[in-house]
Short mmCIF file of C-alpha atoms and ligand atoms in Angstrom, two decimals:
data_model
loop_
_atom_site.label_atom_id
_atom_site.label_comp_id
_atom_site.label_asym_id
_atom_site.label_seq_id
_atom_site.Cartn_x
_atom_site.Cartn_y
_atom_site.Cartn_z
CA MET A 233 0.00 0.00 0.00
CA PRO A 234 1.45 3.42 -0.87
CA VAL A 235 2.25 5.56 2.16
CA ASP A 236 0.46 8.92 2.25
CA LYS A 237 2.75 11.89 2.21
CA ILE A 238 2.97 14.20 5.23
CA TYR A 239 3.18 17.84 4.11
CA LEU A 240 4.86 20.79 5.78
CA SER A 241 1.78 22.98 6.31
CA PRO A 242 -1.22 21.86 4.25
CA PRO A 243 -4.60 23.62 4.38
CA ASP A 244 -6.77 22.67 7.36
CA VAL A 245 -10.33 22.90 5.99
CA GLY A 246 -13.45 20.86 6.72
CA PRO A 247 -17.21 20.96 7.17
CA LEU A 248 -17.37 24.51 8.57
CA GLU A 249 -15.54 25.93 5.53
CA GLU A 250 -17.80 23.89 3.19
CA GLN A 251 -20.88 25.28 4.89
CA TYR A 252 -19.68 28.91 4.70
CA ALA A 253 -18.65 28.57 1.03
CA LEU A 254 -21.96 26.95 0.11
CA LEU A 255 -23.97 29.72 1.76
CA ALA A 256 -21.90 32.36 -0.04
CA ILE A 257 -22.51 30.69 -3.41
CA ARG A 258 -26.24 30.34 -2.73
CA SER A 259 -26.45 34.02 -1.74
CA GLY A 260 -25.63 34.92 -5.35
CA TRP A 261 -22.60 37.00 -4.32
CA VAL A 262 -20.06 35.18 -6.50
CA ALA A 263 -18.05 38.32 -7.11
CA PRO A 264 -14.79 40.00 -6.10
CA LEU A 265 -16.66 41.90 -3.34
CA GLY A 266 -19.78 41.36 -1.24
CA PRO A 267 -21.11 40.95 2.29
CA GLU A 268 -18.71 38.10 3.19
CA VAL A 269 -15.75 40.34 2.32
CA ASP A 270 -17.19 43.16 4.46
CA ALA A 271 -17.80 40.78 7.38
CA PHE A 272 -14.37 39.10 7.07
CA GLU A 273 -12.66 42.52 7.05
CA ALA A 274 -14.60 43.65 10.12
CA GLU A 275 -13.82 40.42 12.00
CA VAL A 276 -10.08 40.51 11.25
CA ALA A 277 -9.89 44.24 12.13
CA ARG A 278 -11.63 43.52 15.46
CA ARG A 279 -9.30 40.61 16.20
CA VAL A 280 -6.18 42.64 15.40
CA GLY A 281 -7.42 45.90 16.90
CA THR A 282 -7.07 48.17 13.87
CA ALA A 283 -9.66 50.65 12.57
CA HIS A 284 -9.57 49.26 9.01
CA ALA A 285 -8.97 46.05 7.09
CA VAL A 286 -8.99 45.73 3.30
CA GLY A 287 -9.26 42.25 1.76
CA THR A 288 -7.03 41.57 -1.26
CA ASN A 289 -6.51 38.58 -3.53
CA SER A 290 -3.05 37.91 -2.04
CA GLY A 291 -0.67 39.04 0.64
CA THR A 292 1.67 40.21 -2.12
CA ALA A 293 -1.07 42.51 -3.49
CA ALA A 294 -1.58 43.93 0.02
CA LEU A 295 2.17 44.63 0.29
CA HIS A 296 2.22 46.29 -3.13
CA LEU A 297 -0.73 48.58 -2.37
CA GLY A 298 0.52 49.31 1.15
CA LEU A 299 3.81 50.52 -0.34
CA LEU A 300 2.02 52.64 -2.97
CA ALA A 301 -0.17 54.18 -0.26
CA LEU A 302 2.99 55.07 1.70
CA GLY A 303 4.31 56.82 -1.41
CA ALA A 304 7.00 54.31 -2.44
CA GLY A 305 8.25 54.85 -5.99
CA PRO A 306 11.28 55.44 -8.22
CA ASN A 307 14.39 56.98 -6.60
CA GLN A 308 13.36 55.66 -3.19
CA VAL A 309 14.63 52.86 -1.00
CA VAL A 310 12.59 50.37 1.06
CA VAL A 311 14.42 48.47 3.79
CA VAL A 312 13.58 44.75 3.79
CA PRO A 313 15.01 41.83 5.81
CA THR A 314 17.21 39.62 3.67
CA LEU A 315 15.67 36.56 5.36
CA THR A 316 12.14 36.52 3.95
CA PHE A 317 9.98 35.10 1.23
CA ALA A 318 10.52 36.61 -2.24
CA ALA A 319 7.17 38.47 -2.19
CA THR A 320 8.38 41.05 0.36
CA ALA A 321 11.15 42.24 -1.98
CA ASN A 322 9.09 41.78 -5.17
CA ALA A 323 6.43 44.20 -3.92
CA VAL A 324 9.13 46.86 -3.49
CA VAL A 325 10.37 46.36 -7.05
CA TYR A 326 6.78 46.59 -8.45
CA THR A 327 6.60 50.21 -7.19
CA GLY A 328 9.87 51.23 -8.86
CA ALA A 329 11.60 51.68 -5.48
CA ARG A 330 14.73 49.68 -4.63
CA PRO A 331 15.00 47.19 -1.80
CA TYR A 332 17.85 47.46 0.71
CA PHE A 333 18.43 44.16 2.48
CA VAL A 334 19.26 43.91 6.19
CA ASP A 335 20.43 40.75 7.98
CA CYS A 336 18.65 38.99 10.83
CA ASP A 337 19.02 38.22 14.52
CA PRO A 338 20.27 34.62 14.57
CA SER A 339 18.17 33.67 17.61
CA THR A 340 14.78 34.57 16.03
CA GLY A 341 15.35 35.04 12.29
CA ASN A 342 13.75 38.51 12.57
CA ILE A 343 15.44 41.72 11.39
CA ASP A 344 18.64 42.71 13.25
CA VAL A 345 17.59 46.01 14.84
CA ASP A 346 21.11 47.33 15.54
CA LEU A 347 21.94 46.83 11.88
CA LEU A 348 18.62 48.43 10.83
CA ASP A 349 19.49 51.46 12.96
CA GLU A 350 22.92 51.74 11.31
CA VAL A 351 21.45 51.39 7.82
CA LEU A 352 18.78 54.07 8.40
CA THR A 353 21.43 56.44 9.82
CA ARG A 354 23.70 55.85 6.84
CA LEU A 355 20.89 56.28 4.30
CA ARG A 356 19.85 59.53 5.93
CA ARG A 357 23.43 60.82 6.01
CA ASP A 358 23.71 60.01 2.29
CA GLY A 359 20.52 61.99 1.58
CA ARG A 360 18.61 58.93 0.36
CA GLN A 361 14.81 58.83 0.47
CA VAL A 362 13.53 55.87 2.48
CA ALA A 363 9.84 55.20 1.77
CA ALA A 364 9.35 52.45 4.36
CA VAL A 365 10.81 49.65 6.45
CA ILE A 366 9.11 46.26 6.08
CA PRO A 367 9.84 44.11 9.16
CA VAL A 368 8.74 40.50 8.65
CA ASP A 369 7.24 38.48 11.52
CA MET A 370 9.24 35.42 10.63
CA PHE A 371 7.48 32.04 10.85
CA GLY A 372 4.73 33.58 13.01
CA ARG A 373 6.88 35.44 15.57
CA CYS A 374 6.62 39.20 15.91
CA ALA A 375 9.78 41.16 15.20
CA ASP A 376 11.30 43.22 18.05
CA TYR A 377 8.88 46.17 17.86
CA GLU A 378 9.89 47.63 21.25
CA ARG A 379 13.12 48.56 19.49
CA ILE A 380 12.01 48.82 15.84
CA LEU A 381 9.30 51.42 16.50
CA PRO A 382 11.60 54.03 18.11
CA VAL A 383 14.40 53.39 15.59
CA CYS A 384 12.03 53.99 12.64
CA ALA A 385 10.32 56.93 14.36
CA ALA A 386 13.69 58.61 14.97
CA ALA A 387 14.50 58.19 11.26
CA GLY A 388 11.03 59.43 10.26
CA VAL A 389 10.35 56.28 8.24
CA PRO A 390 6.94 54.51 8.28
CA ILE A 391 6.63 50.78 8.96
CA LEU A 392 4.73 48.35 6.75
CA GLU A 393 4.53 45.16 8.81
CA ASP A 394 4.74 41.95 6.78
CA ALA A 395 2.70 39.72 9.10
CA ALA A 396 1.89 37.32 6.24
CA GLU A 397 2.80 34.36 8.48
CA ALA A 398 1.75 35.85 11.79
CA LEU A 399 -2.04 36.12 12.11
CA GLY A 400 -2.88 35.32 15.75
CA ALA A 401 0.64 36.08 17.01
CA SER A 402 1.25 38.88 19.50
CA ARG A 403 4.01 40.71 21.33
CA ALA A 404 3.60 42.39 24.71
CA GLY A 405 -0.17 42.14 24.41
CA ARG A 406 -0.34 43.71 20.95
CA ALA A 407 -1.49 41.74 17.90
CA ALA A 408 0.69 41.02 14.87
CA GLY A 409 -0.47 43.17 11.96
CA SER A 410 -1.06 46.24 14.18
CA PHE A 411 2.50 47.48 14.77
CA GLY A 412 3.15 49.57 11.67
CA THR A 413 1.46 52.43 9.88
CA ALA A 414 -0.01 49.48 7.99
CA GLY A 415 0.37 45.71 8.15
CA ILE A 416 -0.52 42.79 5.92
CA PHE A 417 -1.64 39.15 6.23
CA SER A 418 -1.57 36.32 3.71
CA PHE A 419 -4.28 33.67 3.42
CA ASN A 420 -2.35 31.52 0.96
CA GLY A 421 -2.86 27.74 1.06
CA ASN A 422 0.04 27.04 3.44
CA LYS A 423 -0.51 29.91 5.90
CA ILE A 424 -2.03 29.67 9.38
CA ILE A 425 -5.50 30.29 7.94
CA THR A 426 -6.28 30.08 4.26
CA THR A 427 -8.82 31.31 1.74
CA SER A 428 -6.92 29.19 -0.85
CA GLY A 429 -5.43 32.51 -1.93
CA GLY A 430 -5.98 35.91 -0.38
CA GLY A 431 -4.58 38.65 1.79
CA MET A 432 -5.49 41.71 3.81
CA LEU A 433 -4.11 45.13 4.66
CA LEU A 434 -4.65 46.48 8.18
CA THR A 435 -4.32 50.11 9.24
CA ASP A 436 -5.64 52.75 11.61
CA ASP A 437 -5.07 55.43 8.97
CA ASP A 438 -8.29 56.45 7.15
CA THR A 439 -6.43 57.88 4.16
CA ILE A 440 -4.32 54.74 3.63
CA ALA A 441 -7.35 52.45 3.96
CA HIS A 442 -9.29 54.55 1.45
CA ARG A 443 -6.37 54.71 -0.97
CA VAL A 444 -5.74 50.94 -0.87
CA ARG A 445 -9.43 50.16 -1.39
CA HIS A 446 -9.49 52.54 -4.35
CA LEU A 447 -6.34 51.15 -6.00
CA ALA A 448 -7.50 47.53 -5.45
CA THR A 449 -10.75 48.14 -7.36
CA GLN A 450 -9.24 49.43 -10.63
CA ALA A 451 -9.06 52.97 -9.15
CA ARG A 452 -12.58 53.53 -10.39
CA ARG A 453 -13.97 56.87 -9.25
CA PRO A 454 -17.42 56.83 -7.63
CA VAL A 455 -19.26 57.98 -10.73
CA ALA A 456 -21.40 55.96 -13.14
CA HIS A 457 -19.23 56.45 -16.23
CA TYR A 458 -16.03 54.67 -15.13
CA GLU A 459 -13.77 57.67 -14.74
CA HIS A 460 -10.15 57.06 -13.66
CA THR A 461 -7.52 59.46 -12.38
CA ASP A 462 -5.06 56.74 -11.29
CA ILE A 463 -3.70 53.45 -12.64
CA GLY A 464 -5.56 50.86 -10.58
CA TYR A 465 -5.30 47.14 -9.94
CA ASN A 466 -7.75 44.24 -9.83
CA TYR A 467 -6.67 43.09 -6.37
CA ARG A 468 -9.87 42.56 -4.37
CA LEU A 469 -10.74 39.40 -2.45
CA SER A 470 -13.51 37.14 -3.79
CA ASN A 471 -16.70 37.00 -1.72
CA VAL A 472 -16.74 33.16 -1.79
CA LEU A 473 -13.14 33.00 -0.57
CA ALA A 474 -13.84 35.54 2.18
CA ALA A 475 -16.57 33.18 3.41
CA ILE A 476 -13.96 30.40 3.72
CA GLY A 477 -11.76 32.89 5.58
CA ARG A 478 -14.55 33.62 8.09
CA ALA A 479 -14.89 29.90 8.87
CA GLN A 480 -11.10 29.61 9.24
CA LEU A 481 -10.99 32.64 11.55
CA ARG A 482 -13.51 31.00 13.87
CA ARG A 483 -11.12 28.05 14.15
CA LEU A 484 -7.90 30.10 14.38
CA ASP A 485 -7.26 29.66 18.11
CA THR A 486 -7.83 25.90 17.95
CA MET A 487 -5.50 25.66 14.98
CA ILE A 488 -2.80 27.66 16.80
CA ASP A 489 -3.17 25.33 19.82
CA ARG A 490 -2.57 22.31 17.59
CA ARG A 491 0.53 23.88 16.04
CA ARG A 492 1.77 24.69 19.55
CA ASP A 493 1.29 21.02 20.58
CA LEU A 494 3.42 19.96 17.63
CA ARG A 495 6.06 22.54 18.59
CA GLU A 496 6.19 21.19 22.16
CA ASN A 497 6.55 17.65 20.86
CA TYR A 498 9.50 18.65 18.69
CA ALA A 499 11.03 20.50 21.65
CA LYS A 500 10.89 17.25 23.67
CA THR A 501 12.28 15.16 20.81
CA PHE A 502 15.34 17.39 20.41
CA ALA A 503 15.78 18.52 24.04
CA ALA A 504 18.67 16.15 24.81
CA ILE A 505 20.28 16.29 21.37
CA PRO A 506 23.52 18.30 21.35
CA GLY A 507 23.85 21.05 18.75
CA VAL A 508 20.11 21.33 18.02
CA ARG A 509 17.94 24.33 18.94
CA LEU A 510 14.48 25.51 17.99
CA LEU A 511 14.49 28.87 16.18
CA GLY A 512 12.94 31.62 18.34
CA GLU A 513 12.09 29.30 21.21
CA GLY A 514 10.36 30.72 24.27
CA ASP A 515 8.28 33.53 22.69
CA PRO A 516 4.84 33.30 24.34
CA GLY A 517 3.17 35.25 21.49
CA ASP A 518 4.41 32.90 18.75
CA ASN A 519 1.58 31.47 16.60
CA CYS A 520 3.85 28.45 15.88
CA TRP A 521 3.17 28.62 12.13
CA LEU A 522 6.31 26.62 11.32
CA THR A 523 8.68 24.86 13.72
CA VAL A 524 12.27 25.31 12.56
CA ILE A 525 15.24 23.46 14.03
CA VAL A 526 18.75 24.87 13.73
CA VAL A 527 21.56 22.33 13.77
CA ASP A 528 25.23 23.03 14.39
CA PRO A 529 26.80 20.18 12.39
CA ASP A 530 30.09 20.21 14.35
CA GLU A 531 28.35 19.80 17.68
CA ALA A 532 25.57 17.46 16.49
CA GLY A 533 27.72 15.28 14.25
CA TRP A 534 25.16 15.57 11.45
CA ALA A 535 23.77 18.24 9.15
CA VAL A 536 20.10 19.19 8.61
CA GLY A 537 20.32 18.04 5.00
CA GLU A 538 20.85 14.45 6.19
CA LEU A 539 17.72 14.58 8.35
CA ALA A 540 15.79 16.12 5.44
CA THR A 541 16.88 13.27 3.16
CA HIS A 542 15.92 10.62 5.72
CA LEU A 543 12.46 12.19 6.24
CA ALA A 544 11.93 12.55 2.46
CA GLU A 545 12.55 8.79 2.12
CA GLN A 546 9.73 8.30 4.64
CA HIS A 547 7.47 10.60 2.52
CA ILE A 548 7.71 13.45 5.05
CA GLU A 549 8.10 16.95 3.66
CA THR A 550 10.53 19.43 5.23
CA ARG A 551 11.91 22.71 3.89
CA PRO A 552 15.04 24.79 4.35
CA VAL A 553 14.71 28.29 5.80
CA TRP A 554 14.13 30.99 3.10
CA MET A 555 17.10 31.56 0.83
CA PRO A 556 18.28 35.08 1.76
CA MET A 557 17.34 37.79 -0.74
CA HIS A 558 20.92 39.08 -1.08
CA LEU A 559 21.92 35.62 -2.41
CA GLN A 560 19.11 35.49 -4.99
CA PRO A 561 20.32 35.80 -8.58
CA VAL A 562 17.45 38.18 -9.39
CA HIS A 563 18.69 40.64 -6.73
CA ALA A 564 22.37 40.53 -7.70
CA GLY A 565 23.92 43.92 -7.01
CA VAL A 566 21.14 45.13 -4.70
CA GLU A 567 22.47 46.98 -1.63
CA ALA A 568 22.63 44.91 1.54
CA ALA A 569 23.95 45.07 5.12
CA VAL A 570 24.93 41.50 5.90
CA THR A 571 26.47 39.80 8.95
CA GLY A 572 26.19 36.20 7.74
CA ALA A 573 23.38 35.32 10.18
CA ALA A 574 20.69 34.71 7.52
CA GLU A 575 23.11 32.72 5.38
CA ARG A 576 23.96 30.50 8.39
CA LEU A 577 20.26 29.93 9.14
CA PHE A 578 19.75 29.06 5.47
CA SER A 579 22.42 26.35 5.66
CA THR A 580 21.63 25.04 9.17
CA GLY A 581 17.84 25.47 9.56
CA LEU A 582 15.04 23.08 8.63
CA ALA A 583 11.27 23.58 8.87
CA LEU A 584 9.45 20.45 10.07
CA PRO A 585 5.82 19.41 9.41
CA SER A 586 3.77 21.90 11.43
CA GLY A 587 0.25 21.88 9.97
CA SER A 588 -2.77 22.05 12.27
CA ALA A 589 -4.50 19.32 10.24
CA MET A 590 -1.81 16.79 11.21
CA THR A 591 -3.38 13.70 12.79
CA GLU A 592 -1.88 11.89 15.78
CA THR A 593 -0.99 8.99 13.44
CA HIS A 594 0.99 11.37 11.22
CA ARG A 595 2.60 13.06 14.20
CA ALA A 596 3.72 9.68 15.56
CA ARG A 597 5.08 8.74 12.13
CA VAL A 598 7.20 11.92 12.00
CA GLU A 599 8.42 11.38 15.57
CA HIS A 600 9.34 7.77 14.82
CA ALA A 601 11.24 8.77 11.67
CA ILE A 602 13.20 11.43 13.59
CA ASP A 603 13.98 8.99 16.44
CA GLU A 604 15.16 6.45 13.90
CA PHE A 605 17.47 9.05 12.32
CA LEU A 606 18.86 10.19 15.68
CA ALA A 607 19.49 6.59 16.79
CA SER A 608 21.46 5.94 13.59
CA ARG A 609 23.90 8.82 14.35
C1 LIG B 9 3.35 34.14 2.11
C2 LIG B 9 4.14 35.37 2.29
C3 LIG B 9 3.91 36.52 1.53
C4 LIG B 9 3.01 36.55 0.34
O1 LIG B 9 1.69 36.23 0.54
P1 LIG B 9 0.81 35.65 -0.68
O2 LIG B 9 -0.56 35.63 -0.12
O3 LIG B 9 1.34 34.29 -0.98
O4 LIG B 9 0.95 36.60 -1.82
C5 LIG B 9 4.63 37.66 1.83
N1 LIG B 9 5.54 37.67 2.81
C6 LIG B 9 5.81 36.59 3.56
C7 LIG B 9 6.83 36.69 4.63
C8 LIG B 9 5.13 35.39 3.31
O5 LIG B 9 5.43 34.30 4.03
#
């Protein structure tokens, strides 16, 4: 009998999502707007504690429009962590601005704030225009906002928080997505909740919310004859998909609890293993989106790649940490302040199956495969 594959973070959808989607279809609102979008926006805004939320058809679209609303464009720089998913940097390039990559704190994978401070000081001294800083809440852990907020405020640069992976996470009692002038979530298939594809921009700023809504709906002016004074985009979230999002949001806390269980299991499995640590361990506000181990091959006597190969043979999916942006061929020559921390995490980190839909049978299979590997070392 073929063994079923265990995925890294597959969608966790069931009867509640089916019911919500069915009702949305039957309502007749099969359109890129509608009452489910309005309700989903209101529910996410309430959860996060922002005045506004604007649903988009991806997290990338929300980043793009957030940057445009902050005025990013040609001859400007946007500071981005080098350790992130490609979309963060792509959104900057879409606007005509240039990314400037900054390395990470090796203990969390989030942006290195001392380095960010240095970079902002240098850019200001050189008379460069910085449109925004985009901190990323890596793997569902908020960046160090106690320090990032004053550093950016002192430099007079707004923050666009990339909380694509961090819905439900918090730091010092404040929700991920609420730290910047604006923030974004992704509801892609592998994220903590999914609408199959979708995103959202969060802000307290009326002007930004209005501007993003306008740009996302083809920048159509509120007159009958389709008048346009801007180049717009077709970036709104589908009403049917927003309905799926509402069902997922109702289950968010349960899904985070399950991911946290898996995290605690991995912590036990690796507790006594020399040279292995869990990335960002001990943050109480972590939503545990992905559990990442970091392995020092000299101390452990093995490298993460060997564990990945062993698990792949057992049909268990794992994934390296993001390849840093400053190493990406497409960003060759882009300015970067690099310490080597992101590059080390890229070569020594491994994300393990972390999905909330994982059954106990699957969890036991992963645990057994890891135990088997460790015993063979
Ligand atoms: C997933 C992700 C995005 C992009 O979101 P999409 O909805 O896939 O467009 C952006 N930034 C980070 C850090 C992500 O993980």
